[in-house]
CSV table of C-alpha atoms and ligand atoms in Angstrom, one decimal:
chain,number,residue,atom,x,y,z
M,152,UNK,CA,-10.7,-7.6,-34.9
M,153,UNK,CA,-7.4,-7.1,-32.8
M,154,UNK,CA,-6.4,-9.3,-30.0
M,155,UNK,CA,-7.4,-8.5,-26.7
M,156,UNK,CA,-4.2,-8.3,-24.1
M,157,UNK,CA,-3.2,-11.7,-22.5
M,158,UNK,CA,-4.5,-11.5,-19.4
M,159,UNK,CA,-8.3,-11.0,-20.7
M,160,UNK,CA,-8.2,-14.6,-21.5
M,161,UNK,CA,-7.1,-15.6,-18.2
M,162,UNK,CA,-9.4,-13.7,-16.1
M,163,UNK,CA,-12.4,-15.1,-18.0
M,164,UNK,CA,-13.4,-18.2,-15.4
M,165,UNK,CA,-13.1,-16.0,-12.2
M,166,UNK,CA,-15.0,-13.2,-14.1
M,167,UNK,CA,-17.9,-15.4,-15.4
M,168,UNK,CA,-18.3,-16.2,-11.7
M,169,UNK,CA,-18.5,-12.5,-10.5
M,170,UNK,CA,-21.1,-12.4,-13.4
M,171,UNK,CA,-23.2,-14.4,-12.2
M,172,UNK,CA,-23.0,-13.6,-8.7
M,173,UNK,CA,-24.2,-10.0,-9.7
M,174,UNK,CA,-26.7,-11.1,-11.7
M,175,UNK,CA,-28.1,-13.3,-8.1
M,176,UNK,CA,-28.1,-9.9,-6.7
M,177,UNK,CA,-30.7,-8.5,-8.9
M,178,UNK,CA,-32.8,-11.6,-9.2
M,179,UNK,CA,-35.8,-9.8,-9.0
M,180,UNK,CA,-39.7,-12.3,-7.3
M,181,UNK,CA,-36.6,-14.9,-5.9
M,182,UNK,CA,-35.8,-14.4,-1.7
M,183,UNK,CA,-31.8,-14.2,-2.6
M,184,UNK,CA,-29.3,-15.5,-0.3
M,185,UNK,CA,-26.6,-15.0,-3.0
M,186,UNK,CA,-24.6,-11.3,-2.3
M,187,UNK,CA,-22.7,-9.9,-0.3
M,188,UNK,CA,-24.9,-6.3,0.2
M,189,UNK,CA,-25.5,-4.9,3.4
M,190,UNK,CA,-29.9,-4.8,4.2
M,191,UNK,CA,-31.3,-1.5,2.1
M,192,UNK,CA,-33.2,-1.2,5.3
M,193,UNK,CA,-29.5,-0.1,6.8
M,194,UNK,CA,-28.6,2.0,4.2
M,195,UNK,CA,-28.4,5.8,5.6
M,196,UNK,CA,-30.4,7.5,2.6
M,197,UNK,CA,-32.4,9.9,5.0
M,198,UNK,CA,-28.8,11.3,6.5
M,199,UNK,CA,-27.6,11.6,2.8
M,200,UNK,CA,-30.1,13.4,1.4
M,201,UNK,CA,-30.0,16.2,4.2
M,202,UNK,CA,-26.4,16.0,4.1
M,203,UNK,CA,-26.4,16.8,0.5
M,204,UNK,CA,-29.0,19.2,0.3
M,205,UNK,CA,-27.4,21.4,2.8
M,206,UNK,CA,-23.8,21.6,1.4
M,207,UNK,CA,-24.3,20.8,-2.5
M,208,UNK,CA,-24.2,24.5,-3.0
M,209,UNK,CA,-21.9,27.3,-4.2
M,210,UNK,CA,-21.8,29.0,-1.0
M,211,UNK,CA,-20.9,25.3,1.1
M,212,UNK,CA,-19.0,22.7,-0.5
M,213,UNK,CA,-20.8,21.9,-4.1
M,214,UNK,CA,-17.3,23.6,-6.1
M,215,UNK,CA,-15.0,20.8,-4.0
M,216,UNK,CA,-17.8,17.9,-4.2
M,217,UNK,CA,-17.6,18.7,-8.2
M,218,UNK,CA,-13.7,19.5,-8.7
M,219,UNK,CA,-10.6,17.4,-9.2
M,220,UNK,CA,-9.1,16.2,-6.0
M,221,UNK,CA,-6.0,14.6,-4.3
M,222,UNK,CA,-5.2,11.1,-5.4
M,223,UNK,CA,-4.7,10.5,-1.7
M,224,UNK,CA,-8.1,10.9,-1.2
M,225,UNK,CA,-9.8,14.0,0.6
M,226,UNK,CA,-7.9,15.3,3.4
M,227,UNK,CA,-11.5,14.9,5.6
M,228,UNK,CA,-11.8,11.6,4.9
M,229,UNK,CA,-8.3,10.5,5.3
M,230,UNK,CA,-9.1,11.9,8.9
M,231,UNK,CA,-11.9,10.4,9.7
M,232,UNK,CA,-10.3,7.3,8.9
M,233,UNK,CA,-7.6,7.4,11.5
M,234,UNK,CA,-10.2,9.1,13.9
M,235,UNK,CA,-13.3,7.0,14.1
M,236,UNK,CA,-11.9,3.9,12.6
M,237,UNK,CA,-8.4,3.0,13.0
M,238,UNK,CA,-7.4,4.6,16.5
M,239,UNK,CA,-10.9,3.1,17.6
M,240,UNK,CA,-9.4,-0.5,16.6
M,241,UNK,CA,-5.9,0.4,18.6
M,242,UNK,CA,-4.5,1.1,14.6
M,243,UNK,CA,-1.9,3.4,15.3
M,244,UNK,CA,-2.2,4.5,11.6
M,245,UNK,CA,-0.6,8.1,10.5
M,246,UNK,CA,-2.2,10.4,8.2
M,247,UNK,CA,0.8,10.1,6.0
M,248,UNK,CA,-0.1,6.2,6.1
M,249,UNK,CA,-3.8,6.0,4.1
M,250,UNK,CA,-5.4,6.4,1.0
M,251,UNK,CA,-8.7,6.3,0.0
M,252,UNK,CA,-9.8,4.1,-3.1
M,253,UNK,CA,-13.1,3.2,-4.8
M,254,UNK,CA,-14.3,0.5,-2.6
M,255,UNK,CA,-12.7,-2.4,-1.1
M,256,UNK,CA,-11.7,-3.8,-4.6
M,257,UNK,CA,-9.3,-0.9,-5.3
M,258,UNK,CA,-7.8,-1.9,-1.9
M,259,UNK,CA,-7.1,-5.4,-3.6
M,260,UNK,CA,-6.3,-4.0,-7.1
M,261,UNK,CA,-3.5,-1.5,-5.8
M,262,UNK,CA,-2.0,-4.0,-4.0
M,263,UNK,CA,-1.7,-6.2,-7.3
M,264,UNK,CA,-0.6,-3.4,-9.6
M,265,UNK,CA,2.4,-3.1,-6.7
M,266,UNK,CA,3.0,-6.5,-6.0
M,267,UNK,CA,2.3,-8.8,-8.9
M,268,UNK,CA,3.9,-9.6,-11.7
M,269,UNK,CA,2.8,-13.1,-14.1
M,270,UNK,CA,3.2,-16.2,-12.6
M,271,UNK,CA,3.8,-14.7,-9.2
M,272,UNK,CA,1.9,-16.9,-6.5
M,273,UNK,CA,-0.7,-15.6,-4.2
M,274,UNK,CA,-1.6,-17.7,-1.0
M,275,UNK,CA,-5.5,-17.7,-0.2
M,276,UNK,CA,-8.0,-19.6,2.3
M,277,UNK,CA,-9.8,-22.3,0.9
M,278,UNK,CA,-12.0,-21.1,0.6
M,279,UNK,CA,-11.8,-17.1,0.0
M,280,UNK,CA,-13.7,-14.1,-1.9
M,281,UNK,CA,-14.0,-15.0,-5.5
M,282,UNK,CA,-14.0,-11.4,-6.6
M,283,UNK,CA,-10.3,-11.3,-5.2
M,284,UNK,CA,-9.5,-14.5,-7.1
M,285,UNK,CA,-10.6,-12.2,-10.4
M,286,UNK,CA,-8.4,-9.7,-9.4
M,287,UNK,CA,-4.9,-11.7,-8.9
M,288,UNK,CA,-6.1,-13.2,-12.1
M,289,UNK,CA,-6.3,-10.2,-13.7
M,290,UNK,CA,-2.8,-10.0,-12.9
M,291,UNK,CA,-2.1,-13.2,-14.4
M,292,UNK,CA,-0.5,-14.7,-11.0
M,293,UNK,CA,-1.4,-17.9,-9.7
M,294,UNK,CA,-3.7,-17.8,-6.5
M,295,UNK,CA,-2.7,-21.3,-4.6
M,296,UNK,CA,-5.6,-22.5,-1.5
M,297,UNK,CA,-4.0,-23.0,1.8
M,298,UNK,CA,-5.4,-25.3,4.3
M,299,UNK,CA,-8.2,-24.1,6.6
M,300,UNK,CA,-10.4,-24.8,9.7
M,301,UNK,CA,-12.5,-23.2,11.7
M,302,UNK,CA,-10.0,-20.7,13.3
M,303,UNK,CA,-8.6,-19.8,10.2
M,304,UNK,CA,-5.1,-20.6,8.1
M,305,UNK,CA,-3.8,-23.4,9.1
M,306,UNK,CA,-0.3,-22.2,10.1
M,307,UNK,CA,2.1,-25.2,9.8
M,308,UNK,CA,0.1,-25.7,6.3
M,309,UNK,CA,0.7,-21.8,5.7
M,310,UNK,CA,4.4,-22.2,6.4
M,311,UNK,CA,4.9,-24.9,4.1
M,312,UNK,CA,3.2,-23.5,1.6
M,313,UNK,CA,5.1,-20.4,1.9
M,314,UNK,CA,8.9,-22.4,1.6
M,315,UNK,CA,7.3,-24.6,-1.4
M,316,UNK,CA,5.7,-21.3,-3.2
M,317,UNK,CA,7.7,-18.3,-2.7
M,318,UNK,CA,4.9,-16.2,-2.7
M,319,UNK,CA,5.1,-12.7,-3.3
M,320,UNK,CA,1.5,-12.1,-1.2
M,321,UNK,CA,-0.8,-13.9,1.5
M,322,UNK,CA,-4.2,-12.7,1.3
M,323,UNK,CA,-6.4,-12.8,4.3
M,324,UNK,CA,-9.9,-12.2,5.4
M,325,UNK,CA,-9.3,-12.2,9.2
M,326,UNK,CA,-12.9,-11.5,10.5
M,327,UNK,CA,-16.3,-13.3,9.6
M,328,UNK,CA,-14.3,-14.3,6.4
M,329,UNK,CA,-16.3,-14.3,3.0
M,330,UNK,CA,-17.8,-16.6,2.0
M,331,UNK,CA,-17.3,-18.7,5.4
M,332,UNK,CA,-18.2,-16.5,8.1
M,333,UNK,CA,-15.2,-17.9,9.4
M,334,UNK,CA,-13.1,-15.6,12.4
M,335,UNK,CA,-8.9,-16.3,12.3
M,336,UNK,CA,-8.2,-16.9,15.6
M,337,UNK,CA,-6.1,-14.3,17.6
M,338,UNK,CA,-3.0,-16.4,18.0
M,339,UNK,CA,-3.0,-17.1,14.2
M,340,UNK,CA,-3.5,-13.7,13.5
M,341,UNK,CA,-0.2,-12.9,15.1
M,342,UNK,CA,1.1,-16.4,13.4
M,343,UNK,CA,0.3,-14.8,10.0
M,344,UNK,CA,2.6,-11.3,10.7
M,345,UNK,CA,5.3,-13.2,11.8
M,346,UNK,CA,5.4,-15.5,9.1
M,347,UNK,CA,5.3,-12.9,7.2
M,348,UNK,CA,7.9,-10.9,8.4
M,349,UNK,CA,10.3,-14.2,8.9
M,350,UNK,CA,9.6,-14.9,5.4
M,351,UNK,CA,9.4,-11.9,3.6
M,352,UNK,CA,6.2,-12.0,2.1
M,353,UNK,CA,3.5,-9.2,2.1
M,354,UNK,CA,0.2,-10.1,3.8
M,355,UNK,CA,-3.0,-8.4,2.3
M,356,UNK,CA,-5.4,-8.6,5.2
M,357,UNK,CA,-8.7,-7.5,3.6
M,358,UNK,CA,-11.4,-6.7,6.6
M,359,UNK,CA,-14.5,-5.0,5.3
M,360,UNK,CA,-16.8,-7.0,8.0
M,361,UNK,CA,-14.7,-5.9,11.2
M,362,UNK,CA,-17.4,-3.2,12.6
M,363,UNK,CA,-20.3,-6.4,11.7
M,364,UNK,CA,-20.2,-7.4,14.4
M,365,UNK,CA,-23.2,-9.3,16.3
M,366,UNK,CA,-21.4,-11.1,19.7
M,367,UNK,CA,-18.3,-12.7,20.8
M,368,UNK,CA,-15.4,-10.3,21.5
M,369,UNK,CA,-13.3,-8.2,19.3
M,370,UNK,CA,-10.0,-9.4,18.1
M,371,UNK,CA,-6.9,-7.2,16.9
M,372,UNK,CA,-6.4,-7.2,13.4
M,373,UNK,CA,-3.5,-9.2,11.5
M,374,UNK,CA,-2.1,-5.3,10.9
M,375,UNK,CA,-1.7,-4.8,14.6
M,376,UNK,CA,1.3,-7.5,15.0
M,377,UNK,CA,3.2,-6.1,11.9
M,378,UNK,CA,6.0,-5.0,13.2
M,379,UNK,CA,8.2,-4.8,9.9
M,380,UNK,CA,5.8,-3.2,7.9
M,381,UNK,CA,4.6,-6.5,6.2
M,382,UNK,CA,1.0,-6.1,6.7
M,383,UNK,CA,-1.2,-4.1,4.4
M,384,UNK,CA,-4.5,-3.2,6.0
M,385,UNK,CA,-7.3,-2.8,3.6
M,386,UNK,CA,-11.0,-1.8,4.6
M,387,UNK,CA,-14.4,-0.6,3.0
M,388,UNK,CA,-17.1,2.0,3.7
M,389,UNK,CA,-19.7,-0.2,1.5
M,390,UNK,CA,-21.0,-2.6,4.6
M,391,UNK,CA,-20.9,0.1,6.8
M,392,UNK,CA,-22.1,3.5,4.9
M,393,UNK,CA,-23.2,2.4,1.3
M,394,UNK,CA,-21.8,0.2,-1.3
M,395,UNK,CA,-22.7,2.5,-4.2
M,396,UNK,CA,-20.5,5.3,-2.9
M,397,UNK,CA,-17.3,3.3,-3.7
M,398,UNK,CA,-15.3,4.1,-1.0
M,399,UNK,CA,-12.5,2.2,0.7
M,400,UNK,CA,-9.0,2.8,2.2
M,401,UNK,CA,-5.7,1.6,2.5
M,402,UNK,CA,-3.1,1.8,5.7
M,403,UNK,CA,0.2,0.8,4.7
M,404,UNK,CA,4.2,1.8,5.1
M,405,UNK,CA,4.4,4.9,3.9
M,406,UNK,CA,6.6,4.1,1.0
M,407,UNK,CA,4.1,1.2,-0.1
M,408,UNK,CA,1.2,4.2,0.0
M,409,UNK,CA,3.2,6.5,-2.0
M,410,UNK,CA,3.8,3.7,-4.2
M,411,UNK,CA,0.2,3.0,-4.5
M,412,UNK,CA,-0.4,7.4,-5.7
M,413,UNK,CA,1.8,6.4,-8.4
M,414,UNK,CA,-0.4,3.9,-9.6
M,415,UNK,CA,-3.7,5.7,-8.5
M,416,UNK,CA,-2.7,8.5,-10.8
M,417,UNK,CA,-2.2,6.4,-14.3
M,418,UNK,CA,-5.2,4.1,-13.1
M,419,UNK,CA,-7.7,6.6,-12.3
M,420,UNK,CA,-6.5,9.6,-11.3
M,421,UNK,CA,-8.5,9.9,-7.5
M,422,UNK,CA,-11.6,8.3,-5.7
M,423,UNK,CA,-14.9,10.0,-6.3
M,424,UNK,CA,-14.7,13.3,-4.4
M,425,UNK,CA,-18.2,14.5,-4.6
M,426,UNK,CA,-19.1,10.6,-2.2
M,427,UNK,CA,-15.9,11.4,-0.2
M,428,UNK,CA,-17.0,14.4,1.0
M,429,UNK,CA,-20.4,13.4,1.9
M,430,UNK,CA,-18.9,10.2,3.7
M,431,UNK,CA,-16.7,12.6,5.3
M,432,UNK,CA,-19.4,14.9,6.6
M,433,UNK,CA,-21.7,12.3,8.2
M,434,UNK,CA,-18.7,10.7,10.1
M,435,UNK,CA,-17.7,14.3,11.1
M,436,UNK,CA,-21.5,15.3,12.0
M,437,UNK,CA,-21.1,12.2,14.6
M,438,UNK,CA,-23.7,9.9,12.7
M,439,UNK,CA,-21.7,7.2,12.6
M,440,UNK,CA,-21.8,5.9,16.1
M,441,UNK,CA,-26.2,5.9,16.1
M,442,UNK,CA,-25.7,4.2,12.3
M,443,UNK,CA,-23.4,1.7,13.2
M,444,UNK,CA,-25.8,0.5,15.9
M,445,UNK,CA,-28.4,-0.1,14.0
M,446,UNK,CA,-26.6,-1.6,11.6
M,447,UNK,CA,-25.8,-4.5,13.5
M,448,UNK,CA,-28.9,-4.0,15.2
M,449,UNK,CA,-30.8,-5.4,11.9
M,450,UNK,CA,-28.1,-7.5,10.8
M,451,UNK,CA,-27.8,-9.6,14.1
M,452,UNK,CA,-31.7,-9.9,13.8
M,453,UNK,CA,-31.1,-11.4,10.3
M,454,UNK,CA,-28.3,-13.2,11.8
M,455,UNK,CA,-30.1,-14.8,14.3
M,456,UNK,CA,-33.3,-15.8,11.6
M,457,UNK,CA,-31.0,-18.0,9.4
M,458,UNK,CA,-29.2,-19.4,12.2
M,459,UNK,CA,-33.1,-20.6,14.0
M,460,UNK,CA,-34.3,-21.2,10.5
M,461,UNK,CA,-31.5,-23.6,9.6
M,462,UNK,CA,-31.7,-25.2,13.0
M,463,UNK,CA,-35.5,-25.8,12.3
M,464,UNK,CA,-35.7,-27.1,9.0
M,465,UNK,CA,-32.9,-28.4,7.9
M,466,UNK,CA,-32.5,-32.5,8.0
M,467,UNK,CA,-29.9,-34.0,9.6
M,468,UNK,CA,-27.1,-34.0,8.5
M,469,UNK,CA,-26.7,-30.4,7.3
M,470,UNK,CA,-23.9,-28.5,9.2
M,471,UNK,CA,-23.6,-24.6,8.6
M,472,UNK,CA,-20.8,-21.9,10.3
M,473,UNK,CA,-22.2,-19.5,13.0
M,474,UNK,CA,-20.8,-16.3,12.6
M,475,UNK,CA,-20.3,-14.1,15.1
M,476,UNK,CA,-20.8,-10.9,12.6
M,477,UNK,CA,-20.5,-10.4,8.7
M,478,UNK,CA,-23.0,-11.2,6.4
M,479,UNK,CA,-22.5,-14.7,5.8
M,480,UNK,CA,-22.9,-18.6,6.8
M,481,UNK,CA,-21.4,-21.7,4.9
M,482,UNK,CA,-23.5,-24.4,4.7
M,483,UNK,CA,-22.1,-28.2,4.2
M,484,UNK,CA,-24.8,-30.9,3.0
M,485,UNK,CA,-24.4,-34.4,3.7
M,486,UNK,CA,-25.0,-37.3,1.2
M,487,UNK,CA,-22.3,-36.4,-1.5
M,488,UNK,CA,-24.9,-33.3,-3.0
M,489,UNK,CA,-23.9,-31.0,-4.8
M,490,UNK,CA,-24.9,-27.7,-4.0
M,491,UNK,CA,-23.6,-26.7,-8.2
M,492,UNK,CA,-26.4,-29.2,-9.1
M,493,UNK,CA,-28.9,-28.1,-6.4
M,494,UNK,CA,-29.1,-24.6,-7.1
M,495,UNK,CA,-31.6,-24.3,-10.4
M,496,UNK,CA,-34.0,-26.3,-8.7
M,497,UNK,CA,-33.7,-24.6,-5.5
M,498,UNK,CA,-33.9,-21.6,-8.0
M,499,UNK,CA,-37.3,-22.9,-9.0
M,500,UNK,CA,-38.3,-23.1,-5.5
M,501,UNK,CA,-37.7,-19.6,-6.0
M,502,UNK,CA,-34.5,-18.9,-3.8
M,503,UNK,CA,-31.0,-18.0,-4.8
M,504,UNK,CA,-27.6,-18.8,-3.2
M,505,UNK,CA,-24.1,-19.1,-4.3
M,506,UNK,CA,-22.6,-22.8,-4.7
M,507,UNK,CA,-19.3,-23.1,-2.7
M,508,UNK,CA,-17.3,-24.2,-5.7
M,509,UNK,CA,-16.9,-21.2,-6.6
M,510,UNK,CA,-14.4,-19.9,-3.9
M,511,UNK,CA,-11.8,-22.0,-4.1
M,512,UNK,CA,-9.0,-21.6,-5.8
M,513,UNK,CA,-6.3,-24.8,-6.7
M,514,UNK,CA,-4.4,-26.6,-4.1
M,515,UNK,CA,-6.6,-28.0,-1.9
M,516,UNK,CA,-9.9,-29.7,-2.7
M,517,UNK,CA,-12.6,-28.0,-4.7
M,518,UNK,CA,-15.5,-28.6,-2.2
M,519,UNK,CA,-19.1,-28.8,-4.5
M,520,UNK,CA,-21.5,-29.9,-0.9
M,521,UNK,CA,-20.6,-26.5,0.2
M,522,UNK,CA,-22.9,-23.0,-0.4
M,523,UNK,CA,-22.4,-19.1,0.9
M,524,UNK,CA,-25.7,-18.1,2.2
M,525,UNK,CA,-25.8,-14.3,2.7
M,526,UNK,CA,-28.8,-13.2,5.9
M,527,UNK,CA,-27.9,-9.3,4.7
M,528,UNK,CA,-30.6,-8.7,1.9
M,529,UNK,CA,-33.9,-10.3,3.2
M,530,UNK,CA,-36.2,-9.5,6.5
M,531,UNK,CA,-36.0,-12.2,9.1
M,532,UNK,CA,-39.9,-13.6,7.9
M,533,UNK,CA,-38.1,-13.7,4.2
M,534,UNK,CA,-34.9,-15.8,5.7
M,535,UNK,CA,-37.1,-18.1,7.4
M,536,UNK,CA,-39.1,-19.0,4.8
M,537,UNK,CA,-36.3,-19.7,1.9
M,538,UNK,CA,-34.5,-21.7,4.4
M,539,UNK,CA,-37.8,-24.1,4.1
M,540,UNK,CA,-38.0,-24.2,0.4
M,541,UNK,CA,-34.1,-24.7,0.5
M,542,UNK,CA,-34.4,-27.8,3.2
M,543,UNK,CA,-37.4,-29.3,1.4
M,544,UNK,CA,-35.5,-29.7,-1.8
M,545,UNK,CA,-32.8,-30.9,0.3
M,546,UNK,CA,-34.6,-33.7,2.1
M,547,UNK,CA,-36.2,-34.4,-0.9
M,548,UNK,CA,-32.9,-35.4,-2.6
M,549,UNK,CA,-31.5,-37.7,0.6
V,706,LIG,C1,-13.6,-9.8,1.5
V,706,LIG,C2,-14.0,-8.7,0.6
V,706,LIG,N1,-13.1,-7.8,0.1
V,706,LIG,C3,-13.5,-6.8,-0.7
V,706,LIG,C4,-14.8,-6.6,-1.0
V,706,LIG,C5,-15.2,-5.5,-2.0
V,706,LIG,O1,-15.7,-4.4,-1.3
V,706,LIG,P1,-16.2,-3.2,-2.1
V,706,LIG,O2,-17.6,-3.5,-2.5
V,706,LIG,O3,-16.1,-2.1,-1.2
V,706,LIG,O4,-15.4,-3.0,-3.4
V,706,LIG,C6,-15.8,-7.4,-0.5
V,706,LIG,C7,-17.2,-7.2,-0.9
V,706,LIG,O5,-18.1,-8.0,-0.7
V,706,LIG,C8,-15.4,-8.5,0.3
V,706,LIG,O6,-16.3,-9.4,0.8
């Protein structure tokens, strides 16, 4: 049988990990802490199916939602970015300056396809989204972990990092960061641009949590100190409108957007147009604002559940992030275990998680006492009662 292409073989550790985190997702009798999905509960089916019924025709919009359509992305949706999303967040983002993508991960992707060549270094947090680790690896550069603490990179540890590297990207999950939960601070944020811009690196600040949020105030994005055009803004409409849409966007330079058509067009041609345009309509129908509540309504609740639960049951000892929106916590257990080695029998207790080895990439230690616990998928009675199991295998090991 032929070869496969070189970089199959070098994707294959990050990609068994994205395996198996999938396969947590659907882990059907288990109470699953594991992915990163928003609660179904959230999910705006009810606005979708009217939305759909009523312009899924010949005489509305059914010939467009079934048609070709501009690698840009639909003109609508482009809008409604700027509108209801960037200006909202003091973006001042151009029409001319986004495109739309399938999901967050063709956010990440475009940026590689620009960007990265082999052996090209990326700086990440340590730790950072796994998923995104697949995706550098795809293009066979070297993702390199940069120091973190709780407000984010470690700046003087990010500087040096950038003289000893030469790296051609920084990538950066500013707000409730995945897996940690973790916020960048604000005067890191503007640390990061200027770094960037004194260095001439490109930063990739990925932020499909920012509208998450729960309490604590909001902070201006990485993007919004750019001020040489360094900064590449990526975003998702999968924690906020629905994951299976695959919808995401990209504000950029302009040059770096019409860079990223080019590549749109060879890698699949546009986003899906018939999801755009209903995404489009229920923004432009004014359902976001009412959605977007609840939302965070139901995920603060959830939120709140694993944060009491943890504090209740779990033995001394235990430390875990509180996240002020997202859908995640990082949990750190004391005693030198292993939460690799912990998870099939915390499996048999019947809940799932993801062990925190699995987010790191090389250069700084590869922590195994850490675990991402996601509160989106399970009702707050659910939470509480895996967090039990969970601490009773715990205590049962120290
Ligand atoms: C930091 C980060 N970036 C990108 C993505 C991918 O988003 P999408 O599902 O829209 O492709 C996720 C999804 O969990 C994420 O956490």
């Amino acid at each position: 049988m032929a070869t496969f292409s070189n970089r199959i073989p070098y994707m294959r550790a990050a990609a068994d990990v994205v395996r198996v985190l999938f396969e947590s997702i659907s882990d059907a009798g288990t109470i699953t802490f594991g992915g990163g999905a928003p609660a179904k509960e959230a999910l705006p089916v009810d606005e979708v199916a009217e939305i759909t019924k009523e312009i899924l025709s010949k005489e509305a919009k059914g010939h467009q939602m079934l048609q070709y359509g501009n690698p840009m992305g639909l003109p609508a949706l482009r809008q409604t970015v700027l509108d209801h999303l960037l200006l909202p967040a003091s973006l001042p983002a151009k029409y001319e300056n986004i495109i739309i993508g399938g999901g967050g991960m063709e956010g990440v992707s475009l940026v590689g396809h620009l960007y990265l060549d082999p052996g090209d270094v990326v700086l990440v947090e340590s730790p950072t989204f796994v998923q995104s680790l697949e995706s550098f690896q795809f293009f066979q550069a070297q993702s390199v972990a940069v120091e973190t603490d709780d407000e984010g990179f470690v700046i003087d540890a990010l500087e040096d990092n950038i003289k000893k590297h030469k790296p051609k990207l920084i990538y950066v999950i500013p707000t409730f960061q995945n897996p940690s939960g973790r916020t960048t601070a604000l005067e890191r944020r503007r640390a990061i641009a200027e770094l960037a811009s004194r260095y001439d690196v490109m930063v990739l600040e990925d932020d499909p949590y920012r509208e998450l949020r729960y309490s604590g105030e909001e902070l201006p994005s990485v993007k919004s100190f750019d001020k040489s055009g360094h900064v590449i803004y990526a975003n998702s409409f999968s924690k906020i409108f629905a994951p299976g849409c695959r919808l995401g966007y990209v504000y950029a330079e302009k040059e770096i957007v019409d860079r990223m058509y080019d590549v749109k067009t060879a890698l699949n041609s546009m986003t899906n147009v018939f999801t755009q345009v209903i995404c489009a309509e229920f923004f432009s129908r004014g359902l976001f604002p009412a959605h977007l509540r609840r939302l965070r309504d139901i995920h603060r609740e959830r939120r709140d559940a694993m944060m009491n639960s943890l504090s209740a049951h779990m033995p001394e000892g235990v430390r875990w992030v509180y996240p002020d929106g997202g859908l995640f916590t990082w949990v750190s257990l004391p005693g030198g275990l292993s939460s690799t080695l912990l998870a099939p029998e915390i499996k048999a207790a019947g809940v799932t998680y993801l062990p925190g080895l699995q987010f790191f990439a090389e250069g700084q230690p590869l922590l195994d006492d850490c675990m991402r616990l996601s509160f989106g998928q399970m009702p707050p009675e659910t939470i509480d009662k895996g967090i039990e199991l969970m601490a009773g295998v715990i205590k049962s090991k120290l």
